[in-house]
Amino acid sequence: SFAGDLTYRKPPRTVSSMLTLGLNAFHGDAAACILQDGQLMAAAEEERFSRVKHAAGFPVEAISYCLSFVGAEIEDLDIIAVNTNPKARLMQKFAYTLKHRPSLGYMMERLRHRRERTNLRDHFERTVGSLNARTRIRHIEHHRSHLASTYYFSPFDRAAVLSLDGFGDFCSSAWGVGKGVELRMHDEVLFPHSLGIFYQAITQYLGFPNYGDEYKVMGLSPYGRPKYMGEMNYLIRPDGENKFLLGLEYFRHHRDKMNFRWEHGAPVFEPLYSADLEALLGPARQADSELTQRHKDIACSAQAQFELIFFHLLDFLQRSTEEENLCLAGGCAMNSVAVGKIKQRESFKRVFVQPGAGDAGGALGAAVCAELTVNGRLMPQPMRTAQWGPEFDDTYIGQLLEARKAEFLTVDIQYSYIRDLNELCGRAAAAIAAGKIVGWFQGRMEWGPRALGQRSILADPRRSDMKQILNEKIKLRESFRPFAPSILREAVDEWFETDDDVPFMTKVFRIRAEKRSQIPAVTHVDGSGRLQTVSEESDTRYYGLIKEFASLTDVPIVLNTSFNENEPIVCRPEEAIECFLRTKMDCLVLNHYLIWRSATRLHQTNVPFDKEI
């Protein structure tokens, strides 16, 4: 399905090269990646192709993209690795079943999932094509995949490693140490205790029922006060020097049949909390009801309790390993507020979180582990960019625009081709400085849930009303959610209370107090911002745009939000055009093409929009 429209296609592999396909399958955020001779070549989540948020199941289209990128067919694969091993911890599972005797429905659901995950050849046969008989299939334990996905792609040759999420292979967290090519797991927390389940249950309780809504609680928490810490300690608390315990009476996941459903490919969870939790905290909020101060205080308390457990584990990990570097993975590693506070504690000096730290990222770790197991190959190169998805060339985009030229005329849409990159960045920066909202579509699509300047919507951070404008024109989302700042790497310490390099938007830091009034649109209520640093080496175009904006405004920052409208981030230029047309976005930049509504007027540039350069 990608024939003819990708400019990053590689020539067919040589006879001596090895291809390893990594998968996160049969779970939310299904994804695929491909390694060629041990090096990452492509990675993408299924949702970007299926257009279903957090798409679950088997990542058929992501697999097709990865194969297309390296010019390979399904029968060319040497190894297929999936980030789950149904045979892991069988004794622990058996012992738990004997002791707790969960319902028959619960057991049948577990058996169904296990059968599904062990028949990979059948899935390929039905959906992608027949595998070569020599293709080796490897099931890599879930948390080992997580740990590998962060350590082996980090810039470190040794580090402490920690994985935290809901559950995978009967385990919710695992930790250890990576040294060279060796990755050792030291200990773990088993089912039914889980920091991820705690946060997901609170997310549901607060009226955010969709899979992946935890970031909303994180964004809501600064509006409250930690008034419910006593109650939170009933829900989850530290246990010993390196573990934690859930108050199991407040949760359902360990005793009831919990239907994990794929409705049109989207993962759907039943409520994880029990009636006892509502008795403790009060009635759960309905999704369409008002957010009261009580809800904000509960969100604040939940975030504080999350951090208490998080740092309880990290402090132990630092003491026991004496490592200076830390690699994090799992869904809990996406809690950028907590991750941003690690350096303040002066335990670990450097922290790495790869951009797809959630379950999608397990595809990377599974692929690397499988190659190391089979061949003992060296580690891949450190991940310095998130650009691992599809790219579309100017010829393809020009043909799309030409085919819609008559339609554009009827709705007063114009476009021009701007060959000179400096001029393109200058015009886009001028539009942003004039208060316009600009869609920015460049290069290879980002890996992970964050828009990092390849599939982004950009706006002026200086305007106090810009959050409201964006929500009214495009995003249609909750008003309490913040927008992120993208900043020139060299300007970080002037504007933030840190000098960290954060290219993947994985950490929240405080904006310097004297700067907050200058960038109100990206300053959260607590004075923080989810930082993205942009260097010229990592992204020439996005860096050039921000630098042009700085030359116009003396502010080296733009507001960056994902290029979407209550849907997955756009992948193809067709989706970018449709989002532009159905919203009130002012301008759209597709590679070297600038598209604008005729009502848009700029006075900050000497070159009119309709002149081709």
CSV table of C-alpha atoms in Angstrom, one decimal, residues 89-263:
chain,number,residue,atom,x,y,z
A,89,ARG,CA,6.1,-17.4,35.1
A,90,LEU,CA,3.9,-20.5,34.7
A,91,MET,CA,4.7,-21.7,38.3
A,92,GLN,CA,3.7,-18.3,39.8
A,93,LYS,CA,0.5,-18.3,37.7
A,94,PHE,CA,-0.4,-21.8,38.9
A,95,ALA,CA,0.3,-20.9,42.5
A,96,TYR,CA,-1.8,-17.8,42.3
A,97,THR,CA,-4.7,-19.7,40.8
A,98,LEU,CA,-4.6,-22.4,43.5
A,99,LYS,CA,-4.5,-19.8,46.3
A,100,HIS,CA,-7.1,-17.3,45.0
A,101,ARG,CA,-9.4,-19.4,42.8
A,102,PRO,CA,-10.5,-16.6,40.5
A,103,SER,CA,-13.8,-17.0,38.6
A,104,LEU,CA,-14.2,-19.4,35.7
A,105,GLY,CA,-14.9,-16.5,33.4
A,106,TYR,CA,-11.5,-15.0,34.4
A,107,MET,CA,-9.7,-18.2,33.7
A,108,MET,CA,-11.4,-18.7,30.3
A,109,GLU,CA,-10.4,-15.2,29.3
A,110,ARG,CA,-6.8,-15.8,30.2
A,111,LEU,CA,-6.7,-19.1,28.2
A,112,ARG,CA,-8.2,-17.4,25.2
A,113,HIS,CA,-5.5,-14.7,25.2
A,114,ARG,CA,-2.8,-17.3,25.6
A,115,ARG,CA,-4.0,-19.3,22.6
A,116,GLU,CA,-4.2,-16.1,20.5
A,117,ARG,CA,-0.6,-15.1,21.3
A,118,THR,CA,1.0,-18.5,20.5
A,119,ASN,CA,-0.3,-18.9,17.0
A,120,LEU,CA,1.8,-16.2,15.2
A,121,ARG,CA,2.3,-18.3,12.0
A,122,ASP,CA,-1.5,-18.6,11.7
A,123,HIS,CA,-1.9,-14.8,12.1
A,124,PHE,CA,0.6,-14.1,9.4
A,125,GLU,CA,-1.0,-16.7,7.1
A,126,ARG,CA,-4.4,-15.0,7.5
A,127,THR,CA,-3.3,-11.4,7.4
A,128,VAL,CA,0.1,-10.8,5.8
A,129,GLY,CA,1.3,-13.9,4.0
A,130,SER,CA,3.1,-17.2,4.4
A,131,LEU,CA,6.3,-17.2,6.4
A,132,ASN,CA,9.4,-18.9,5.2
A,133,ALA,CA,10.0,-22.2,6.9
A,134,ARG,CA,13.4,-21.0,8.1
A,135,THR,CA,11.9,-17.9,9.8
A,136,ARG,CA,12.5,-18.2,13.5
A,137,ILE,CA,9.8,-16.9,15.9
A,138,ARG,CA,10.8,-15.7,19.3
A,139,HIS,CA,8.5,-14.9,22.2
A,140,ILE,CA,10.3,-12.4,24.5
A,141,GLU,CA,9.0,-11.8,28.0
A,142,HIS,CA,7.1,-8.5,28.2
A,143,HIS,CA,9.2,-6.6,30.7
A,144,ARG,CA,12.5,-7.8,29.3
A,145,SER,CA,11.3,-6.4,26.0
A,146,HIS,CA,10.5,-3.1,27.8
A,147,LEU,CA,13.9,-2.9,29.4
A,148,ALA,CA,15.7,-3.8,26.2
A,149,SER,CA,13.8,-1.2,24.3
A,150,THR,CA,15.2,1.6,26.5
A,151,TYR,CA,18.7,0.3,27.4
A,152,TYR,CA,19.8,-0.9,24.0
A,153,PHE,CA,18.7,2.3,22.3
A,154,SER,CA,20.1,4.6,25.0
A,155,PRO,CA,23.4,6.5,24.8
A,156,PHE,CA,24.8,4.6,27.8
A,157,ASP,CA,27.1,1.6,27.9
A,158,ARG,CA,25.9,0.8,31.4
A,159,ALA,CA,22.8,1.9,33.4
A,160,ALA,CA,20.2,0.9,35.9
A,161,VAL,CA,17.0,-0.1,34.1
A,162,LEU,CA,13.3,-0.1,35.3
A,163,SER,CA,10.1,-1.1,33.6
A,164,LEU,CA,6.7,-0.1,35.1
A,165,ASP,CA,3.3,-0.6,33.5
A,166,GLY,CA,-0.1,-2.3,34.1
A,167,PHE,CA,0.7,-6.0,33.5
A,168,GLY,CA,2.5,-8.1,31.0
A,169,ASP,CA,3.2,-11.8,31.4
A,170,PHE,CA,1.9,-11.8,35.0
A,171,CYS,CA,4.3,-9.0,36.0
A,172,SER,CA,3.8,-5.3,36.5
A,173,SER,CA,7.4,-4.0,37.1
A,174,ALA,CA,11.0,-5.3,36.7
A,175,TRP,CA,14.4,-3.8,37.2
A,176,GLY,CA,18.0,-4.6,36.8
A,177,VAL,CA,21.3,-3.4,35.2
A,178,GLY,CA,22.6,-3.2,31.7
A,179,LYS,CA,26.3,-3.5,31.0
A,180,GLY,CA,27.6,-3.6,27.4
A,181,VAL,CA,25.4,-6.2,25.6
A,182,GLU,CA,24.4,-7.9,28.9
A,183,LEU,CA,21.0,-7.0,30.4
A,184,ARG,CA,20.2,-8.6,33.8
A,185,MET,CA,16.9,-8.5,35.5
A,186,HIS,CA,17.3,-8.4,39.3
A,187,ASP,CA,13.8,-8.4,40.7
A,188,GLU,CA,10.1,-7.8,39.8
A,189,VAL,CA,6.7,-7.2,41.2
A,190,LEU,CA,4.1,-9.8,40.2
A,191,PHE,CA,0.4,-9.8,39.6
A,192,PRO,CA,-1.9,-8.5,41.1
A,193,HIS,CA,0.1,-5.5,42.4
A,194,SER,CA,0.6,-2.8,39.8
A,195,LEU,CA,1.4,0.9,39.8
A,196,GLY,CA,-0.1,1.2,36.3
A,197,ILE,CA,-3.4,-0.4,37.4
A,198,PHE,CA,-3.6,2.1,40.3
A,199,TYR,CA,-3.3,5.0,38.0
A,200,GLN,CA,-5.6,3.6,35.3
A,201,ALA,CA,-8.3,2.9,37.9
A,202,ILE,CA,-8.1,6.4,39.2
A,203,THR,CA,-8.3,7.7,35.6
A,204,GLN,CA,-11.5,5.7,35.0
A,205,TYR,CA,-12.9,6.8,38.4
A,206,LEU,CA,-12.3,10.5,37.4
A,207,GLY,CA,-14.5,10.0,34.3
A,208,PHE,CA,-11.8,9.4,31.7
A,209,PRO,CA,-12.7,6.0,30.5
A,210,ASN,CA,-10.7,5.6,27.3
A,211,TYR,CA,-7.6,3.5,27.1
A,212,GLY,CA,-4.6,5.8,27.4
A,213,ASP,CA,-6.4,8.7,29.2
A,214,GLU,CA,-3.9,8.7,32.1
A,215,TYR,CA,-2.2,11.8,30.7
A,216,LYS,CA,-5.4,13.7,31.4
A,217,VAL,CA,-5.1,13.0,35.1
A,218,MET,CA,-1.5,14.1,35.0
A,219,GLY,CA,-2.6,17.4,33.3
A,220,LEU,CA,-5.4,17.9,35.8
A,221,SER,CA,-3.4,17.3,38.9
A,222,PRO,CA,-1.8,20.7,39.2
A,223,TYR,CA,-5.2,22.3,39.6
A,224,GLY,CA,-5.8,20.4,42.9
A,225,ARG,CA,-4.2,19.9,46.3
A,226,PRO,CA,-3.1,16.6,47.8
A,227,LYS,CA,-6.0,16.3,50.3
A,228,TYR,CA,-6.6,12.6,49.8
A,229,MET,CA,-3.1,11.2,50.6
A,230,GLY,CA,-4.5,9.1,53.5
A,231,GLU,CA,-7.0,7.5,51.2
A,232,MET,CA,-4.4,7.0,48.5
A,233,ASN,CA,-2.3,5.1,51.0
A,234,TYR,CA,-5.1,2.6,51.3
A,235,LEU,CA,-5.1,2.1,47.5
A,236,ILE,CA,-1.3,1.6,47.1
A,237,ARG,CA,1.6,1.8,49.5
A,238,PRO,CA,5.3,1.0,49.7
A,239,ASP,CA,6.2,-2.5,51.0
A,240,GLY,CA,9.7,-3.1,52.2
A,241,GLU,CA,12.6,-1.4,50.5
A,242,ASN,CA,11.8,-2.3,46.9
A,243,LYS,CA,8.2,-3.3,46.5
A,244,PHE,CA,4.7,-2.0,46.8
A,245,LEU,CA,1.2,-3.4,47.5
A,246,LEU,CA,-2.2,-2.5,46.2
A,247,GLY,CA,-5.2,-2.5,48.6
A,248,LEU,CA,-6.8,-5.3,46.6
A,249,GLU,CA,-10.3,-4.8,48.0
A,250,TYR,CA,-10.5,-1.5,46.0
A,251,PHE,CA,-9.8,-3.2,42.6
A,252,ARG,CA,-11.4,-5.8,40.4
A,253,HIS,CA,-8.7,-6.9,38.0
A,254,HIS,CA,-7.5,-9.8,40.1
A,255,ARG,CA,-10.8,-11.5,40.9
A,256,ASP,CA,-13.5,-10.7,38.3
A,257,LYS,CA,-13.7,-11.5,34.6
A,258,MET,CA,-12.4,-8.3,33.0
A,259,ASN,CA,-13.3,-8.1,29.3
A,260,PHE,CA,-10.5,-6.6,27.3
A,261,ARG,CA,-12.4,-5.9,24.1
A,262,TRP,CA,-11.4,-4.6,20.8
A,263,GLU,CA,-14.2,-2.6,19.5
